[in-house]
mmCIF file of C-alpha atoms in Angstrom:
data_model
loop_
_atom_site.group_PDB
_atom_site.id
_atom_site.type_symbol
_atom_site.label_atom_id
_atom_site.label_comp_id
_atom_site.label_asym_id
_atom_site.label_seq_id
_atom_site.Cartn_x
_atom_site.Cartn_y
_atom_site.Cartn_z
ATOM 1 C CA UNK A 187 0.086 -0.141 -0.087
ATOM 2 C CA UNK A 188 2.554 2.441 0.808
ATOM 3 C CA UNK A 189 4.971 1.383 -1.903
ATOM 4 C CA UNK A 190 7.651 0.143 0.533
ATOM 5 C CA UNK A 191 8.422 -3.340 -0.368
ATOM 6 C CA UNK A 192 9.077 -4.728 -3.829
ATOM 7 C CA UNK A 193 6.905 -7.965 -4.997
ATOM 8 C CA UNK A 194 9.598 -10.563 -5.359
ATOM 9 C CA UNK A 195 9.259 -14.467 -5.936
ATOM 10 C CA UNK A 196 11.505 -15.042 -3.097
ATOM 11 C CA UNK A 197 10.160 -14.859 0.666
ATOM 12 C CA UNK A 198 12.936 -12.105 1.468
ATOM 13 C CA UNK A 199 11.576 -8.826 1.832
ATOM 14 C CA UNK A 200 13.213 -6.200 -0.407
ATOM 15 C CA UNK A 201 12.903 -2.491 0.519
ATOM 16 C CA UNK A 202 12.252 -0.133 -2.171
ATOM 17 C CA UNK A 203 13.603 3.646 -1.798
ATOM 18 C CA UNK A 204 10.515 4.727 -0.276
ATOM 19 C CA UNK A 205 10.873 1.656 1.914
ATOM 20 C CA UNK A 206 14.399 2.671 3.013
ATOM 21 C CA UNK A 207 13.524 6.226 3.855
ATOM 22 C CA UNK A 208 10.397 5.309 5.650
ATOM 23 C CA UNK A 209 12.930 3.362 7.848
ATOM 24 C CA UNK A 210 14.882 6.498 8.644
ATOM 25 C CA UNK A 211 11.715 8.024 9.794
ATOM 26 C CA UNK A 212 10.848 6.955 13.368
ATOM 27 C CA UNK A 213 7.179 7.645 13.137
ATOM 28 C CA UNK A 214 3.948 6.118 11.984
ATOM 29 C CA UNK A 215 4.328 4.548 8.412
ATOM 30 C CA UNK A 216 1.436 6.099 7.161
ATOM 31 C CA UNK A 217 2.621 9.303 8.444
ATOM 32 C CA UNK A 218 6.087 9.002 7.159
ATOM 33 C CA UNK A 219 4.556 8.308 3.554
ATOM 34 C CA UNK A 220 2.772 11.431 3.631
ATOM 35 C CA UNK A 221 6.191 13.320 4.618
ATOM 36 C CA UNK A 222 7.968 11.794 1.716
ATOM 37 C CA UNK A 223 5.430 12.449 -0.653
ATOM 38 C CA UNK A 224 5.123 16.093 0.545
ATOM 39 C CA UNK A 225 8.869 16.592 -0.822
ATOM 40 C CA UNK A 226 7.855 15.733 -4.315
ATOM 41 C CA UNK A 227 5.077 18.345 -4.148
ATOM 42 C CA UNK A 228 7.017 20.960 -2.363
ATOM 43 C CA UNK A 229 4.532 21.077 0.540
ATOM 44 C CA UNK A 230 6.634 19.847 3.501
ATOM 45 C CA UNK A 231 5.394 22.630 5.709
ATOM 46 C CA UNK A 232 1.693 22.023 5.028
ATOM 47 C CA UNK A 233 1.562 18.162 5.322
ATOM 48 C CA UNK A 234 4.238 18.410 8.493
ATOM 49 C CA UNK A 235 1.473 20.354 10.120
ATOM 50 C CA UNK A 236 -1.417 18.195 9.707
ATOM 51 C CA UNK A 237 0.573 15.067 10.456
ATOM 52 C CA UNK A 238 1.726 16.471 13.729
ATOM 53 C CA UNK A 239 -1.571 17.657 14.248
ATOM 54 C CA UNK A 240 -3.402 14.145 13.828
ATOM 55 C CA UNK A 241 -0.796 12.741 16.217
ATOM 56 C CA UNK A 242 -1.941 14.874 19.084
ATOM 57 C CA UNK A 243 -5.180 15.186 20.787
ATOM 58 C CA UNK A 244 -7.434 17.921 19.248
ATOM 59 C CA UNK A 245 -6.347 21.370 20.810
ATOM 60 C CA UNK A 246 -10.131 22.542 20.201
ATOM 61 C CA UNK A 247 -12.133 22.222 23.407
ATOM 62 C CA UNK A 248 -15.803 22.217 23.284
ATOM 63 C CA UNK A 249 -17.068 22.605 27.085
ATOM 64 C CA UNK A 250 -20.721 21.506 27.732
ATOM 65 C CA UNK A 251 -21.648 24.605 29.384
ATOM 66 C CA UNK A 252 -20.427 26.796 26.602
ATOM 67 C CA UNK A 253 -20.533 24.345 23.549
ATOM 68 C CA UNK A 254 -22.393 26.957 20.958
ATOM 69 C CA UNK A 255 -19.600 29.805 22.000
ATOM 70 C CA UNK A 256 -16.816 27.070 21.311
ATOM 71 C CA UNK A 257 -18.088 25.904 17.991
ATOM 72 C CA UNK A 258 -18.868 29.293 16.703
ATOM 73 C CA UNK A 259 -14.857 30.464 17.777
ATOM 74 C CA UNK A 260 -13.860 27.240 15.995
ATOM 75 C CA UNK A 261 -16.006 27.825 12.788
ATOM 76 C CA UNK A 262 -13.826 30.442 11.556
ATOM 77 C CA UNK A 263 -11.197 27.910 10.712
ATOM 78 C CA UNK A 264 -13.844 25.019 9.121
ATOM 79 C CA UNK A 265 -13.159 24.280 5.458
ATOM 80 C CA UNK A 266 -16.238 22.606 4.218
ATOM 81 C CA UNK A 267 -14.265 20.224 1.930
ATOM 82 C CA UNK A 268 -11.868 19.125 4.145
ATOM 83 C CA UNK A 269 -11.050 18.467 8.148
ATOM 84 C CA UNK A 270 -7.481 18.434 7.045
ATOM 85 C CA UNK A 271 -7.490 21.757 5.691
ATOM 86 C CA UNK A 272 -9.247 22.794 8.978
ATOM 87 C CA UNK A 273 -6.511 21.725 11.064
ATOM 88 C CA UNK A 274 -4.049 23.484 8.950
ATOM 89 C CA UNK A 275 -6.288 26.862 8.827
ATOM 90 C CA UNK A 276 -6.245 26.480 12.766
ATOM 91 C CA UNK A 277 -2.392 26.193 12.583
ATOM 92 C CA UNK A 278 -1.645 29.228 10.493
ATOM 93 C CA UNK A 279 -4.194 31.372 12.980
ATOM 94 C CA UNK A 280 -2.322 30.022 15.807
ATOM 95 C CA UNK A 281 1.216 30.724 14.404
ATOM 96 C CA UNK A 282 0.114 34.594 13.182
ATOM 97 C CA UNK A 283 -1.385 35.283 16.610
ATOM 98 C CA UNK A 284 1.775 33.852 18.603
ATOM 99 C CA UNK A 285 4.133 36.346 16.605
ATOM 100 C CA UNK A 286 1.836 39.023 17.593
ATOM 101 C CA UNK A 287 1.380 38.698 20.581
ATOM 102 C CA UNK A 288 3.352 37.934 24.081
ATOM 103 C CA UNK A 289 3.159 34.693 25.989
ATOM 104 C CA UNK A 290 1.013 35.629 28.402
ATOM 105 C CA UNK A 291 -1.433 37.346 26.049
ATOM 106 C CA UNK A 292 -1.357 34.213 23.761
ATOM 107 C CA UNK A 293 -2.101 31.899 26.504
ATOM 108 C CA UNK A 294 -5.034 34.105 27.458
ATOM 109 C CA UNK A 295 -6.167 33.826 23.711
ATOM 110 C CA UNK A 296 -6.116 30.183 23.771
ATOM 111 C CA UNK A 297 -8.380 30.224 26.801
ATOM 112 C CA UNK A 298 -10.634 32.774 25.391
ATOM 113 C CA UNK A 299 -11.044 31.119 22.075
ATOM 114 C CA UNK A 300 -11.355 27.618 23.532
ATOM 115 C CA UNK A 301 -8.105 26.312 22.557
ATOM 116 C CA UNK A 302 -5.900 23.872 24.881
ATOM 117 C CA UNK A 303 -2.679 25.780 25.601
ATOM 118 C CA UNK A 304 -0.941 22.892 26.298
ATOM 119 C CA UNK A 305 -2.135 20.868 23.354
ATOM 120 C CA UNK A 306 -1.076 23.708 21.230
ATOM 121 C CA UNK A 307 2.454 23.381 22.952
ATOM 122 C CA UNK A 308 2.318 19.736 22.240
ATOM 123 C CA UNK A 309 1.589 20.269 18.650
ATOM 124 C CA UNK A 310 4.462 22.934 18.304
ATOM 125 C CA UNK A 311 7.239 20.566 20.056
ATOM 126 C CA UNK A 312 5.976 17.581 17.879
ATOM 127 C CA UNK A 313 6.520 19.754 14.655
ATOM 128 C CA UNK A 314 10.066 20.748 15.919
ATOM 129 C CA UNK A 315 10.854 17.065 16.116
ATOM 130 C CA UNK A 316 9.600 16.543 12.587
ATOM 131 C CA UNK A 317 11.684 19.040 11.195
ATOM 132 C CA UNK A 318 14.848 17.505 12.894
ATOM 133 C CA UNK A 319 14.175 13.615 11.660
ATOM 134 C CA UNK A 320 12.864 14.709 8.172
ATOM 135 C CA UNK A 321 15.934 17.247 7.427
ATOM 136 C CA UNK A 322 18.404 14.511 6.566
ATOM 137 C CA UNK A 323 16.181 13.151 3.793
ATOM 138 C CA UNK A 324 16.046 16.676 2.302
ATOM 139 C CA UNK A 325 12.185 17.003 3.606
ATOM 140 C CA UNK A 326 12.623 20.912 4.604
ATOM 141 C CA UNK A 327 9.404 23.054 5.292
ATOM 142 C CA UNK A 328 9.152 26.153 2.937
ATOM 143 C CA UNK A 329 7.205 29.162 2.665
ATOM 144 C CA UNK A 330 3.110 28.763 3.451
ATOM 145 C CA UNK A 331 1.587 27.690 0.354
ATOM 146 C CA UNK A 332 -2.284 26.932 -0.779
ATOM 147 C CA UNK A 333 -2.414 23.832 -2.894
ATOM 148 C CA UNK A 334 -5.393 21.789 -1.302
ATOM 149 C CA UNK A 335 -5.330 19.294 -4.281
ATOM 150 C CA UNK A 336 -1.533 18.867 -3.645
ATOM 151 C CA UNK A 337 -1.902 18.983 -0.003
ATOM 152 C CA UNK A 338 -4.680 16.096 -0.198
ATOM 153 C CA UNK A 339 -2.587 14.055 -2.879
ATOM 154 C CA UNK A 340 0.452 13.880 -0.065
ATOM 155 C CA UNK A 341 -2.032 12.659 2.610
ATOM 156 C CA UNK A 342 -3.604 9.802 0.298
ATOM 157 C CA UNK A 343 -0.228 8.403 -0.291
ATOM 158 C CA UNK A 344 -0.611 7.198 3.213
ATOM 159 C CA UNK A 345 -4.311 6.543 3.194
ATOM 160 C CA UNK A 346 -5.080 4.463 0.156
ATOM 161 C CA UNK A 347 -7.104 1.948 2.163
ATOM 162 C CA UNK A 348 -8.906 4.669 3.926
ATOM 163 C CA UNK A 349 -10.932 5.720 1.083
ATOM 164 C CA UNK A 350 -15.030 5.388 0.867
ATOM 165 C CA UNK A 351 -17.380 5.529 -1.763
ATOM 166 C CA UNK A 352 -21.025 6.789 -0.999
ATOM 167 C CA UNK A 353 -23.290 3.897 -1.572
ATOM 168 C CA UNK A 354 -26.760 4.570 -3.235
ATOM 169 C CA UNK A 355 -29.711 4.454 -0.507
ATOM 170 C CA UNK A 356 -31.535 1.314 -0.921
ATOM 171 C CA UNK A 357 -35.186 2.074 -0.654
ATOM 172 C CA UNK A 358 -36.027 -1.431 0.658
ATOM 173 C CA UNK A 359 -33.548 -1.176 3.740
ATOM 174 C CA UNK A 360 -34.004 1.220 6.802
ATOM 175 C CA UNK A 361 -33.398 4.812 5.684
ATOM 176 C CA UNK A 362 -31.512 5.580 8.903
ATOM 177 C CA UNK A 363 -29.274 2.905 8.360
ATOM 178 C CA UNK A 364 -28.428 3.185 4.836
ATOM 179 C CA UNK A 365 -28.357 7.143 4.794
ATOM 180 C CA UNK A 366 -24.852 8.821 3.949
ATOM 181 C CA UNK A 367 -23.200 5.092 4.136
ATOM 182 C CA UNK A 368 -19.667 4.641 2.506
ATOM 183 C CA UNK A 369 -18.256 1.328 1.523
ATOM 184 C CA UNK A 370 -14.608 1.155 2.189
ATOM 185 C CA UNK A 371 -11.538 -1.042 1.828
ATOM 186 C CA UNK A 372 -12.379 -4.628 3.453
ATOM 187 C CA UNK A 373 -16.015 -4.268 2.956
ATOM 188 C CA UNK A 374 -15.920 -1.747 5.759
ATOM 189 C CA UNK A 375 -19.354 0.339 6.110
ATOM 190 C CA UNK A 376 -18.948 3.735 7.916
ATOM 191 C CA UNK A 377 -20.737 6.960 7.935
ATOM 192 C CA UNK A 378 -19.290 10.515 8.571
ATOM 193 C CA UNK A 379 -19.018 11.691 11.861
ATOM 194 C CA UNK A 380 -21.302 14.570 12.570
ATOM 195 C CA UNK A 381 -18.395 16.790 13.808
ATOM 196 C CA UNK A 382 -16.970 16.545 10.483
ATOM 197 C CA UNK A 383 -17.176 19.412 8.000
ATOM 198 C CA UNK A 384 -18.267 17.107 5.375
ATOM 199 C CA UNK A 385 -21.181 15.789 7.368
ATOM 200 C CA UNK A 386 -23.722 18.412 6.094
ATOM 201 C CA UNK A 387 -22.794 17.399 2.480
ATOM 202 C CA UNK A 388 -21.515 14.144 2.298
ATOM 203 C CA UNK A 389 -19.461 13.789 -1.171
ATOM 204 C CA UNK A 390 -19.176 10.947 -3.437
ATOM 205 C CA UNK A 391 -16.056 9.928 -2.201
ATOM 206 C CA UNK A 392 -14.046 10.355 0.764
ATOM 207 C CA UNK A 393 -10.721 9.984 2.233
ATOM 208 C CA UNK A 394 -10.271 9.399 5.835
ATOM 209 C CA UNK A 395 -7.824 9.488 8.396
ATOM 210 C CA UNK A 396 -9.283 7.857 11.221
ATOM 211 C CA UNK A 397 -12.393 5.247 11.550
ATOM 212 C CA UNK A 398 -13.949 5.047 15.057
ATOM 213 C CA UNK A 399 -16.473 2.521 16.015
ATOM 214 C CA UNK A 400 -19.049 3.495 19.091
ATOM 215 C CA UNK A 401 -22.732 3.480 17.885
ATOM 216 C CA UNK A 402 -21.438 2.813 14.372
ATOM 217 C CA UNK A 403 -18.357 3.095 12.449
ATOM 218 C CA UNK A 404 -17.624 6.782 12.064
ATOM 219 C CA UNK A 405 -15.051 8.410 9.727
ATOM 220 C CA UNK A 406 -13.886 11.304 12.041
ATOM 221 C CA UNK A 407 -11.304 13.043 10.111
ATOM 222 C CA UNK A 408 -12.032 13.356 6.287
#
């Protein structure tokens, strides 16, 4: 799936160039594959931010008592086509504000805008670590870019088994169970998580970073 192993007749495993490079990145192979692809598209900064963001717990907080206010504050970053781009929008805002504000003022901003300061710091620290381990492979973040298609192509290189195609509704079946359902690899059937920006208008095809099973199998980051 990741293109890391050669298809050989012998039982011995033979690594490709991608496989050898992945072995030098001490992170989850799917994420490592995304970083390698980002070099080809010159989108190391954007993909690194998203990979680090997927690794940590979401810094956006939604306290029960103030959920409407929190959702309104977070809605500024939402991209209707992609939860990944929403994450990148959030990072760009954090980076911009931190350059403007003092340390204490930035901490207050996080609290007022329902962002977990410690998780934001963890996100920043993880990006620093990724820069360090990726540099020997020539993966160096550049200036900020706007290239949604390129970013998603980089992410797709690590999520080829996380694609879903929307199923046509079966009128004979229970509408609630089949409405908005996707068919993924290994015959997995899932629906878009209600908190995803794609939930209101589910597309014909979807790429998901995370499938979580609760009452149903939900695709959370799409």
